[in-house]
Short mmCIF file of C-alpha atoms and ligand atoms in Angstrom, two decimals:
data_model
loop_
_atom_site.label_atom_id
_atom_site.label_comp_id
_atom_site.label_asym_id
_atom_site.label_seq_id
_atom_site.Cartn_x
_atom_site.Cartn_y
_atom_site.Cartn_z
CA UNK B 494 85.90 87.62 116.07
CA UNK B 495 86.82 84.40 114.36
CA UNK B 496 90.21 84.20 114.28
CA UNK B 497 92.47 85.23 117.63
CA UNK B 498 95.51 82.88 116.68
CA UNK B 499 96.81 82.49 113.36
CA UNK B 500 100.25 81.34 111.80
CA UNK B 501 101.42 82.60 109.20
CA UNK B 502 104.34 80.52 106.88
CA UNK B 503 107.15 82.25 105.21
CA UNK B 504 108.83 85.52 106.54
CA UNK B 505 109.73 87.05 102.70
CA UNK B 506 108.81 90.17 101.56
CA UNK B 507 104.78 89.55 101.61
CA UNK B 508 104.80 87.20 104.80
CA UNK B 509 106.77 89.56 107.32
CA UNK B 510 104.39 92.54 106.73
CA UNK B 511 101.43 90.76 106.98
CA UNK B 512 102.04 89.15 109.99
CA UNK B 513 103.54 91.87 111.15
CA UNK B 514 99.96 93.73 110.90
CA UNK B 515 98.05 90.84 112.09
CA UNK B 516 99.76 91.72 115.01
CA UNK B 517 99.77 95.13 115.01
CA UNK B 518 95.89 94.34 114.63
CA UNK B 519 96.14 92.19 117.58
CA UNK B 520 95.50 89.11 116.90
CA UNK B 521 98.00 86.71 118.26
CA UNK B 522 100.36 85.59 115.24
CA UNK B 523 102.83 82.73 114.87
CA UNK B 524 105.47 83.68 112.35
CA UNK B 525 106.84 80.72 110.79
CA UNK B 526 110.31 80.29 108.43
CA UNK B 527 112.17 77.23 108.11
CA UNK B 528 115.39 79.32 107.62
CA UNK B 529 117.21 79.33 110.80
CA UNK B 530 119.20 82.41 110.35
CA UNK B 531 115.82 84.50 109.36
CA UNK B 532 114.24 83.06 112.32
CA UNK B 533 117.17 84.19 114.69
CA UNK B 534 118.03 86.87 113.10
CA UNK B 535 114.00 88.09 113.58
CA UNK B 536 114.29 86.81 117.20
CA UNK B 537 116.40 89.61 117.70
CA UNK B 538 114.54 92.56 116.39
CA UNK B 539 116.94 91.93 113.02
CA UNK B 540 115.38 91.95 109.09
CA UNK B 541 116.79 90.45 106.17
CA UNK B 542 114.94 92.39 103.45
CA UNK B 543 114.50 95.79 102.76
CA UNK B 544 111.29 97.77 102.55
CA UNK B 545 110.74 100.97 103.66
CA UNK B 546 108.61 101.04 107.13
CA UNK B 547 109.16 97.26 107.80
CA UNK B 548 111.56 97.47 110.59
CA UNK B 549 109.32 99.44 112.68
CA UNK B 550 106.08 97.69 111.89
CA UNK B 551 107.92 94.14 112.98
CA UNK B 552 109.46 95.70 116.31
CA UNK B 553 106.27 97.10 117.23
CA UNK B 554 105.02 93.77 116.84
CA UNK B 555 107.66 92.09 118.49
CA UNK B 556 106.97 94.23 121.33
CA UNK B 557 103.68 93.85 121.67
CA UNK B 558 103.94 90.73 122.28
CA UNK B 559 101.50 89.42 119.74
CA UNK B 560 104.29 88.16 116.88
CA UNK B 561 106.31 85.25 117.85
CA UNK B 562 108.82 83.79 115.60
CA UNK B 563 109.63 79.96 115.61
CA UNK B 564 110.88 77.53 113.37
CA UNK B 565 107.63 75.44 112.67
CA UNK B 566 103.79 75.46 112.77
CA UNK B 567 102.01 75.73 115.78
CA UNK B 568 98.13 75.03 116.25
CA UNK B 569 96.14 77.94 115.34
CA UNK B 570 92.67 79.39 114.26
CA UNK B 571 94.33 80.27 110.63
CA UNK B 572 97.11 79.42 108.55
CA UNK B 573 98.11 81.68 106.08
CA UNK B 574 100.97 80.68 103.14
CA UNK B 575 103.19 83.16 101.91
CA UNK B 576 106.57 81.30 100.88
CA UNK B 577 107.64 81.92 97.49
CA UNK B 578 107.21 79.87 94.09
CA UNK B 579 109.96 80.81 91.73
CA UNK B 580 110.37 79.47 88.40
CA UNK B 581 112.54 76.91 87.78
CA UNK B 582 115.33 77.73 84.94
CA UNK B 583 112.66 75.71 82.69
CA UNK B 584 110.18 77.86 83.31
CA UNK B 585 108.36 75.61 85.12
CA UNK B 586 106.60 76.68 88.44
CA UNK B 587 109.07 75.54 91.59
CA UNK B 588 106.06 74.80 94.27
CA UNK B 589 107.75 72.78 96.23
CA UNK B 590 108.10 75.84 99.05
CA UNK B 591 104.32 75.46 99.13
CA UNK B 592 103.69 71.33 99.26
CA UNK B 593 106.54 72.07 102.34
CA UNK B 594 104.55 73.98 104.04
CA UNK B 595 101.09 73.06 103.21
CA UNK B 596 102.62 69.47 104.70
CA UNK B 597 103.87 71.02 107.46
CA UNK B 598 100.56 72.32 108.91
CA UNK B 599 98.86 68.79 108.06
CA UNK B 600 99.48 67.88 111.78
CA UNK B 601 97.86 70.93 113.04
CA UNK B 602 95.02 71.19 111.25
CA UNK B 603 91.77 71.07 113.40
CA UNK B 604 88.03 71.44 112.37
CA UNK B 605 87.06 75.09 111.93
CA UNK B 606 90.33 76.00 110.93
CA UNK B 607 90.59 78.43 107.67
CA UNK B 608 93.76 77.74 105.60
CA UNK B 609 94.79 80.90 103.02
CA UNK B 610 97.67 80.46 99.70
CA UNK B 611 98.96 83.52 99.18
CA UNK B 612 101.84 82.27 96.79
CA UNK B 613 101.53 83.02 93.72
CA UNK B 614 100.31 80.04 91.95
CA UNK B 615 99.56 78.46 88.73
CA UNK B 616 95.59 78.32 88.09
CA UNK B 617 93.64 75.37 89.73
CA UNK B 618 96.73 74.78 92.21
CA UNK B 619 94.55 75.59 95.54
CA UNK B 620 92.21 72.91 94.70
CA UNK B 621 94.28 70.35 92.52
CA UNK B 622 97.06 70.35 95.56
CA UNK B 623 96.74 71.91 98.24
CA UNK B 624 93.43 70.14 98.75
CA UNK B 625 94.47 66.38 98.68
CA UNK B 626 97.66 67.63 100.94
CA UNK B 627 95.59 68.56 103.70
CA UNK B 628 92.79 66.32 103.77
CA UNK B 629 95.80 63.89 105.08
CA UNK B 630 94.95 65.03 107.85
CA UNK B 631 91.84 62.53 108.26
CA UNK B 632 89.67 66.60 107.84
CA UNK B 633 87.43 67.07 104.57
CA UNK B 634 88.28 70.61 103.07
CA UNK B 635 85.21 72.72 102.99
CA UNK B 636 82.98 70.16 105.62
CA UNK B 637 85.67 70.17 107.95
CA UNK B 638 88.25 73.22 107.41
CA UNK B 639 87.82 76.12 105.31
CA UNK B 640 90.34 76.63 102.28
CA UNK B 641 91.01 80.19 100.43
CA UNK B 642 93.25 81.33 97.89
CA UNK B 643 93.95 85.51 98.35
CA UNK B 644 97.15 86.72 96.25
CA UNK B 645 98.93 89.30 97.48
CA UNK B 646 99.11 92.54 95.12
CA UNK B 647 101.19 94.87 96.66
CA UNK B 648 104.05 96.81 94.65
CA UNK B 649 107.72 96.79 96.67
CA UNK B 650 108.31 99.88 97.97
CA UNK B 651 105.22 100.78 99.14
CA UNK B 652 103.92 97.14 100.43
CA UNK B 653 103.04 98.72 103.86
CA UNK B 654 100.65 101.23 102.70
CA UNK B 655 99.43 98.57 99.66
CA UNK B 656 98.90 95.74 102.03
CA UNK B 657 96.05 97.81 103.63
CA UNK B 658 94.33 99.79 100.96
CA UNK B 659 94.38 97.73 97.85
CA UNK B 660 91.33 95.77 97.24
CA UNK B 661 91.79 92.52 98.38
CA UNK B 662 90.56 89.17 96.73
CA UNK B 663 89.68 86.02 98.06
CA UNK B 664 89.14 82.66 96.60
CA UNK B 665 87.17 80.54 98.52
CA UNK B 666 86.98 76.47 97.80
CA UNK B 667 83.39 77.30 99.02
CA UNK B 668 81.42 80.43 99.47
CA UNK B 669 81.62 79.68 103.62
CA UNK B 670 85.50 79.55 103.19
CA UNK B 671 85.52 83.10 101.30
CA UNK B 672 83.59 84.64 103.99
CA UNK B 673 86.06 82.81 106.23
CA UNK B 674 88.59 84.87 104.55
CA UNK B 675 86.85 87.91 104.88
CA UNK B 676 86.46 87.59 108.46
CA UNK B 677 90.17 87.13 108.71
CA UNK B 678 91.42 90.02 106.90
CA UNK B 679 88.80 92.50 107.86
CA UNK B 680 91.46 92.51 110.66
CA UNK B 681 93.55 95.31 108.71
CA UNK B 682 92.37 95.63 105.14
CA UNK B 683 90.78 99.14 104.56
CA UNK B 684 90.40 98.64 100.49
CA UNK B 685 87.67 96.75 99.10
CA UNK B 686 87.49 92.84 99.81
CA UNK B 687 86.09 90.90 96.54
CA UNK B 688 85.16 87.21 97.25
CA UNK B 689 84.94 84.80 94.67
CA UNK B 690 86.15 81.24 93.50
CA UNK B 691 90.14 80.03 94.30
CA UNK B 692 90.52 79.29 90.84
CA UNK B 693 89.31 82.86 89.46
CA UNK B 694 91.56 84.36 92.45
CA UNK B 695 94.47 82.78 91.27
CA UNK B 696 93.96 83.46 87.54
CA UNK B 697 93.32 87.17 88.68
CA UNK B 698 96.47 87.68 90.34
CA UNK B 699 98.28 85.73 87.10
CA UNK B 700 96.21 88.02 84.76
CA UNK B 701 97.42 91.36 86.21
CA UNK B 702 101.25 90.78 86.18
CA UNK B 703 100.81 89.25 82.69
CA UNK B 704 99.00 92.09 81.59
CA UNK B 705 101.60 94.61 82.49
CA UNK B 706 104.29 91.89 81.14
CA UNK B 707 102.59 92.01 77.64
CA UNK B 708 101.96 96.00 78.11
CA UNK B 709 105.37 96.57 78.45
CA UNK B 710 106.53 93.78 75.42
CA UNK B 711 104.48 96.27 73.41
CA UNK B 712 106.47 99.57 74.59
CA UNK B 713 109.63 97.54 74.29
CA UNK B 714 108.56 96.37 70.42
CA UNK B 715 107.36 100.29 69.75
CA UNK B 716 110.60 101.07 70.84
CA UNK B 717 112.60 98.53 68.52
CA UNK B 718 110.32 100.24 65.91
CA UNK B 719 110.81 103.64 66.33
CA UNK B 720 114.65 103.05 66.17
CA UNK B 721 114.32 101.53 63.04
CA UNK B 722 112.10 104.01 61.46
CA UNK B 723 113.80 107.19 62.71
CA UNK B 724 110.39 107.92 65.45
CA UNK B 725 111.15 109.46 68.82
CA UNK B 726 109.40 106.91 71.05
CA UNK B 727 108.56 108.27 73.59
CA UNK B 728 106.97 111.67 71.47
CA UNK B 729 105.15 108.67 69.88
CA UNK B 730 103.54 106.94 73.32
CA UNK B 731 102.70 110.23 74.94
CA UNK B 732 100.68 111.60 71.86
CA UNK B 733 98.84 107.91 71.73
CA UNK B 734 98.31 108.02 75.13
CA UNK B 735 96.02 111.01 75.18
CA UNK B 736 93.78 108.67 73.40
CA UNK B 737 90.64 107.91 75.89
CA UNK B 738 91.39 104.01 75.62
CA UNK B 739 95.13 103.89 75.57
CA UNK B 740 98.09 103.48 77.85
CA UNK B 741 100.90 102.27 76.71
CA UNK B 742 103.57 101.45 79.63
CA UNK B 743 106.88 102.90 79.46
CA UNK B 744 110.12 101.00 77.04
CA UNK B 745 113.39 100.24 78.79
CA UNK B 746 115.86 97.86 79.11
CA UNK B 747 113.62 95.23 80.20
CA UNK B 748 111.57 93.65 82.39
CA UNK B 749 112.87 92.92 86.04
CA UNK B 750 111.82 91.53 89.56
CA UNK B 751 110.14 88.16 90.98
CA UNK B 752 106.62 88.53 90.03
CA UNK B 753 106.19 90.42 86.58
CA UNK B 754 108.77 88.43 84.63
CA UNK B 755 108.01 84.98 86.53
CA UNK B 756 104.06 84.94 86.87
CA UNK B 757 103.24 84.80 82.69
CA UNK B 758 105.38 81.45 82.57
CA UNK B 759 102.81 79.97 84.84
CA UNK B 760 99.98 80.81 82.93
CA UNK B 761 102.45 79.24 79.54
CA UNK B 762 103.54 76.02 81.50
CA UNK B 763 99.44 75.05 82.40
CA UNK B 764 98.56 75.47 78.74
CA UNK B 765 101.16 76.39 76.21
CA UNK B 766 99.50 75.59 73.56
CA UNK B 767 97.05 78.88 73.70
CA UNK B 768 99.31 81.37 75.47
CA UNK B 769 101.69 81.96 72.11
CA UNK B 770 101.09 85.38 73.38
CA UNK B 771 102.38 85.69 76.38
CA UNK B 772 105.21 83.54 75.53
CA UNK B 773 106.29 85.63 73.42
CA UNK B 774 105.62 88.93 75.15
CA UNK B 775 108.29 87.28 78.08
CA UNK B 776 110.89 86.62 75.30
CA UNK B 777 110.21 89.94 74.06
CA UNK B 778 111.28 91.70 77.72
CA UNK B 779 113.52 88.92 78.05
CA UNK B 780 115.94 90.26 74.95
CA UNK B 781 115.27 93.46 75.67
CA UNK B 782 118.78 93.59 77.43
CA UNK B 783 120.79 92.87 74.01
CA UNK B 784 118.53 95.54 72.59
CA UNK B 785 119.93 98.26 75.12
CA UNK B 786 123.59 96.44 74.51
CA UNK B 787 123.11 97.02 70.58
CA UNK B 788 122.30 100.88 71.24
CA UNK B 789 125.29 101.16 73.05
CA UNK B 790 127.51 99.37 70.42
CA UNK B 791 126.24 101.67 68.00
CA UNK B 792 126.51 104.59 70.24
CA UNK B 793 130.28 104.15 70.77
CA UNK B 794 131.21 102.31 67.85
CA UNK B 795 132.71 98.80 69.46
CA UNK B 796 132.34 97.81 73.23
CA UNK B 797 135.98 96.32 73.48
CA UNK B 798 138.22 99.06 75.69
CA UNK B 799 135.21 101.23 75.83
CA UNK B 800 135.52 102.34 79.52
CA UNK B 801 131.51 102.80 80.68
CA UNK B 802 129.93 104.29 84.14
CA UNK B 803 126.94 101.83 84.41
CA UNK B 804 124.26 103.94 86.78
CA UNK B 805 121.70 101.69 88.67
CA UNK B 806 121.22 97.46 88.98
CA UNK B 807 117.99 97.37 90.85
CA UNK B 808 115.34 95.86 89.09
CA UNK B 809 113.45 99.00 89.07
CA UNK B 810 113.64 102.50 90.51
CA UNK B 811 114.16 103.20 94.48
CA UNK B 812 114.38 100.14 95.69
CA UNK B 813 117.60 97.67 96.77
CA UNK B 814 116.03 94.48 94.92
CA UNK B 815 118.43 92.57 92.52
CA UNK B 816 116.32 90.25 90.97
CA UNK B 817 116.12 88.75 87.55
CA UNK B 818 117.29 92.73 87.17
CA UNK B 819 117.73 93.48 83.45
CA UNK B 820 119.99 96.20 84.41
CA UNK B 821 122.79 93.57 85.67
CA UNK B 822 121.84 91.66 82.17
CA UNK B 823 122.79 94.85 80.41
CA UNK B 824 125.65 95.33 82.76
CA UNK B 825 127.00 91.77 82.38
CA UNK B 826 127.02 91.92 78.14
CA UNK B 827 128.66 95.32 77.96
CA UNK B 828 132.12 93.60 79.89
CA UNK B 829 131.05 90.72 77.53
CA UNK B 830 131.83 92.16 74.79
CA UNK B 831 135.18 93.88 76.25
CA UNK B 832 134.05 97.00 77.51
CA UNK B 833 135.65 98.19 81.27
CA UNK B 834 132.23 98.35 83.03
CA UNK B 835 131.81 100.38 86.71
CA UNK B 836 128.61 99.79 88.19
CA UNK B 837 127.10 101.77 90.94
CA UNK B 838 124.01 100.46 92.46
CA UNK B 839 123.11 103.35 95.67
CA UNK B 840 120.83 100.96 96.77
CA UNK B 841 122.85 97.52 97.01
CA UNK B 842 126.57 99.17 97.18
CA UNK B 843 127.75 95.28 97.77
CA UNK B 844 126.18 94.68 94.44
CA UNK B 845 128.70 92.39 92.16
CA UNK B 846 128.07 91.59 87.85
CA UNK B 847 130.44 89.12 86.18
CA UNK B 848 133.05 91.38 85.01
CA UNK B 849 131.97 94.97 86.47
CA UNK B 850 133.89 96.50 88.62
CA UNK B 851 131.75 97.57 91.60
CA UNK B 852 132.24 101.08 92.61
CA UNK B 853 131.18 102.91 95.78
CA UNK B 854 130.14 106.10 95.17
CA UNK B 855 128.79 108.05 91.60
CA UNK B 856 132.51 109.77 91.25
CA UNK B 857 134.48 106.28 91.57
CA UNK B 858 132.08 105.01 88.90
CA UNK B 859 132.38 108.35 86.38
CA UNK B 860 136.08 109.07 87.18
CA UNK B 861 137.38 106.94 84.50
CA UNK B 862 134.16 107.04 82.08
CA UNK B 863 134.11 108.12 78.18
CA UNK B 864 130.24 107.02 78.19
CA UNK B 865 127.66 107.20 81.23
CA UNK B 866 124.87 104.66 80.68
CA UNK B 867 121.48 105.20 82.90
CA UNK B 868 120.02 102.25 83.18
CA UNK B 869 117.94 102.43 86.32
CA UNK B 870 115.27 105.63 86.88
CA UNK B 871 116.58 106.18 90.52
CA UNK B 872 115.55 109.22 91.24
CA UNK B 873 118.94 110.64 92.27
CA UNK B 874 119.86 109.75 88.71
CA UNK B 875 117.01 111.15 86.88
CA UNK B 876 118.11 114.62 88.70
CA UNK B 877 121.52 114.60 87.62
CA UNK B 878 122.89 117.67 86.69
CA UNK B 879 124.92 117.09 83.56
CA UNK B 880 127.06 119.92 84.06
CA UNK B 881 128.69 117.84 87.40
CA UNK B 882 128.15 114.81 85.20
CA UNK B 883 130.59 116.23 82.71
CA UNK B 884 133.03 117.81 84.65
CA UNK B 885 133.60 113.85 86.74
CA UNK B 886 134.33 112.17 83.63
CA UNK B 887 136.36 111.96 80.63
CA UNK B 888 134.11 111.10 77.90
CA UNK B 889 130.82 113.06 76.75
CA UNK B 890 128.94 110.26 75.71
CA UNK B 891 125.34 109.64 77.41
CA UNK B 892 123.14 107.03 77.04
CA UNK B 893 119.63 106.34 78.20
CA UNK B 894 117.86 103.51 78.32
CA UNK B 895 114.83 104.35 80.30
CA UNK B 896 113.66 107.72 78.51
CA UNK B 897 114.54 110.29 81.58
CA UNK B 898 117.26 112.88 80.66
CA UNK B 899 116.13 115.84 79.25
CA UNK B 900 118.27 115.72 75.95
CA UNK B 901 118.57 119.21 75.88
CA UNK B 902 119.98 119.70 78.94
CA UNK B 903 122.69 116.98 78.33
CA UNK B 904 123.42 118.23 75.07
CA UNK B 905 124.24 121.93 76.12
CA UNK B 906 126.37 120.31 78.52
CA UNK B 907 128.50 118.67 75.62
CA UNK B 908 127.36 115.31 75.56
CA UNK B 909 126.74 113.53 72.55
CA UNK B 910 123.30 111.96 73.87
CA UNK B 911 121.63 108.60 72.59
CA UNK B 912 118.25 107.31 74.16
CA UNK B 913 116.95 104.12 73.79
CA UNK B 914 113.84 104.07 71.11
CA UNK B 915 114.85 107.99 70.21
CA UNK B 916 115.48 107.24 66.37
CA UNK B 917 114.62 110.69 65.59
CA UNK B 918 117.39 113.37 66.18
CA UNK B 919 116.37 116.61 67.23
CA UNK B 920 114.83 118.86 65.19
N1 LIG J 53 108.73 98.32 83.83
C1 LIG J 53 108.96 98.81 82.55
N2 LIG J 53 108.07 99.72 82.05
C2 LIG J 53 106.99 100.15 82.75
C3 LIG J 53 106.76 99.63 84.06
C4 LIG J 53 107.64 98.71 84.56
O1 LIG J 53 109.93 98.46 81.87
O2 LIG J 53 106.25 100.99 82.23
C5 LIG J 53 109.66 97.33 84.40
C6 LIG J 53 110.33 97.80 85.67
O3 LIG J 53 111.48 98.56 85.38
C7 LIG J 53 110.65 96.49 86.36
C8 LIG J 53 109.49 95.58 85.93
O4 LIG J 53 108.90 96.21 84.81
O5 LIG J 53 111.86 95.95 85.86
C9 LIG J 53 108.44 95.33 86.99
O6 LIG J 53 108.20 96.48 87.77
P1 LIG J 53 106.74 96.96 88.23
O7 LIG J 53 106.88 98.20 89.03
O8 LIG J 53 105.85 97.04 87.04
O9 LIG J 53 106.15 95.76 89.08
P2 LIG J 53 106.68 94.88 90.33
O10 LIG J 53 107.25 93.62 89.77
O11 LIG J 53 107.54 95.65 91.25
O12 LIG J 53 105.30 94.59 91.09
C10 LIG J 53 104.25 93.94 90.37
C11 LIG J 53 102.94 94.71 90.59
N3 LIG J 53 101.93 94.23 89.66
C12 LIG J 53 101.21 95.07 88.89
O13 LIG J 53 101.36 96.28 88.91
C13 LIG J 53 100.17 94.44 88.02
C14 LIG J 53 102.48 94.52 92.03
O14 LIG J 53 101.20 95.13 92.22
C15 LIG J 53 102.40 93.03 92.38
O15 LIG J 53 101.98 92.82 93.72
C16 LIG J 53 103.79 92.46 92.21
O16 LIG J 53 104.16 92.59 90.83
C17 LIG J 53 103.77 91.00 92.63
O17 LIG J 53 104.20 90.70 93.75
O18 LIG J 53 103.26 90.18 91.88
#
């Protein structure tokens, strides 16, 4: 083998696990974050994100002795970036996590060496940038060092069991550096590993996410539709989707999380003038919040006084993640516009909106309610039993925004039930 050292840059949500199964996989990894307090807290067996398995996988690293945590980059066989690239409120890629910490290994960089992005990246970054950063270090990329681009691809939630059975792709400046990268993740990946160019690699891992982004704008569109023209939505997208060539992605109240409603604008900022589409497919999921906030309007009539038991502000289903959620956009506009707003998140019970008031536990939140809005698919919410639901509150109003409650159910219970994209009534 290759590789026995590597060090691996950023300890977020991608960078922890991996490492943490580099080590597992013994190699001997460096785990590098420039945040002090991750570093310490890490030092001391102590995570700062949540994903189910993590905390095991790192301690059994820790403990083996092969994962050590420090504050910068050490020399090493292979250096492998995984520090995010947000976008800035512009829209514009931030990368300067990235030029830190591609800079940051220029002094450490030796001949031989293989260098991996991971970051999610706009197309042609790996050899526009990181390139010219690195060969300050006297070393030509490709003669000297080898230089990959492999995006990670791994859904929260289950990035444990992802990380190790997706296919994994790898971008090589040069074919040697892709085989470089093969070498080095044959450590732990079980799925397929595709080589190809860094610049195809990083348009692959932009294409998926933008894919699903513009998937979705469609469901979210249908949705506006069927409203309008009296069509039960979601009657609608399951008889298309028996179709041999369709499959349409679910409506809801938007579009949530770090990756899906960030990566498209990278693809928009390198060439806007031939991605109208997938502009607009973002600003599509990007209103969709004001869309659920108009259903509820109508639904009760007004928002001002309204008193409303807001269920969920993860940006998807099971999982404690707050970002860019459009369930806290949704949240945020209903006390807007004068309604008394209790969230409860089960996941992120220290969860705050502008104007909510945060409660603790499903009762607190209903206790006061005349309308129950879901607007995250937990599964503890999709099982409710309306018949409790009822009984907790003192409205009968429900509303749905991600298609889950059987409407029958909720209406023998005595709700008056309104789901989002559910023009038709029954019958
Ligand atoms: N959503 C819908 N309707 C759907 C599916 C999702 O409204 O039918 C919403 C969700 O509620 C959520 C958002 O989209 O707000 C994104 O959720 P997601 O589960 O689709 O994706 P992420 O952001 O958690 O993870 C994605 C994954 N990409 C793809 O499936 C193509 C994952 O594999 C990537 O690794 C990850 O982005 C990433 O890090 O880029």
């Amino acid at each position: 083998m290759r590789f026995t050292t590597i060090c691996v840059l950023g300890l977020g949500y991608i960078g922890l696990p991996t490492a943490s199964t580099f080590a597992n996989s013994g190699l001997k990894v460096t785990g590098v974050d420039v945040n002090q307090r991750v570093v310490a807290g890490l030092r001391n067996g102590e995570l700062h994100i949540e994903e189910p398995g993590l905390r095991t996988l790192v301690q059994a690293a820790l403990a083996s002795g092969n994962l050590r945590i420090a504050g910068q980059p050490e020399p090493a066989d292979a250096f492998l970036i995984a520090v995010p690239t947000p976008v800035l409120p512009d829209k514009r890629a931030d990368l300067s996590a990235v030029l830190a910490a591609a800079e940051s290994i220029v002094p450490h960089l030796r001949r031989t060496n293989l260098v991996v992005l991971e970051s999610t990246s706009p197309p042609r970054t790996t050899v526009d940038v990181i390139v010219p950063i690195l060969e300050r270090s006297g070393l030509r990329a490709g003669a000297d060092f080898h230089l990959a681009y492999s995006p990670e691809r791994v859904l929260p939630g289950q990035i444990l069991r992802e990380l190790v059975e997706n296919a994994r792709v790898i971008g090589g400046i040069d074919r040697a550096s892709a085989e470089a990268g093969r070498e080095l993740y044959a450590a732990f990946v079980r799925g397929e590993i595709v080589l190809t160019d860094a610049t195809t690699a990083e348009m692959v891992k932009l294409m998926e996410n933008t894919y699903r982004d513009v998937n979705i704008a469609a469901a979210n569109e249908f949705s506006r539709l069927a409203d309008r023209f009296g069509v039960d939505v979601w009657e609608a997208i399951a008889i298309a989707n028996r179709h041999p060539r369709v499959d349409i992605l679910r409506p809801g109240p938007g579009v949530g999380g770090h990756c899906i409603s960030v990566d498209p604008w990278f693809l928009v900022e390198a060439a806007p003038e031939i991605t109208p589409l997938i502009r607009q497919a973002r600003m599509v999921n990007d209103s969709q919040p004001a869309h659920a906030v108009r259903l509820i309007v109508t639904a009760l009539g007004g928002l001002r006084g309204r008193t409303i038991a807001a269920l969920g502000l993860a940006y998807k289903p099971d999982v404690d993640d707050l970002r860019e959620s459009p369930a806290i956009e949704v949240a945020r506009l209903l006390a807007e516009g004068g309604a008394r707003v209790a969230s409860f998140e089960p996941f992120a019970l220290a969860a705050r909106v502008p104007g909510c008031t945060p409660a603790d536990s499903l009762d607190a939140a209903l206790r006061q309610a005349e309308a129950v809005v879901l607007l995250v698919d937990h599964r503890a919410f999709v099982e409710l039993d309306p018949v409790s639901v009822a009984k907790a509150m003192t409205g009968r109003v429900a509303i749905d925004t991600r298609g889950r409650w059987d409407r029958r159910r909720w209406t023998a219970a005595g709700f008056e039930v309104h789901v989002l994209g559910a023009g038709k009534r029954d019958g």
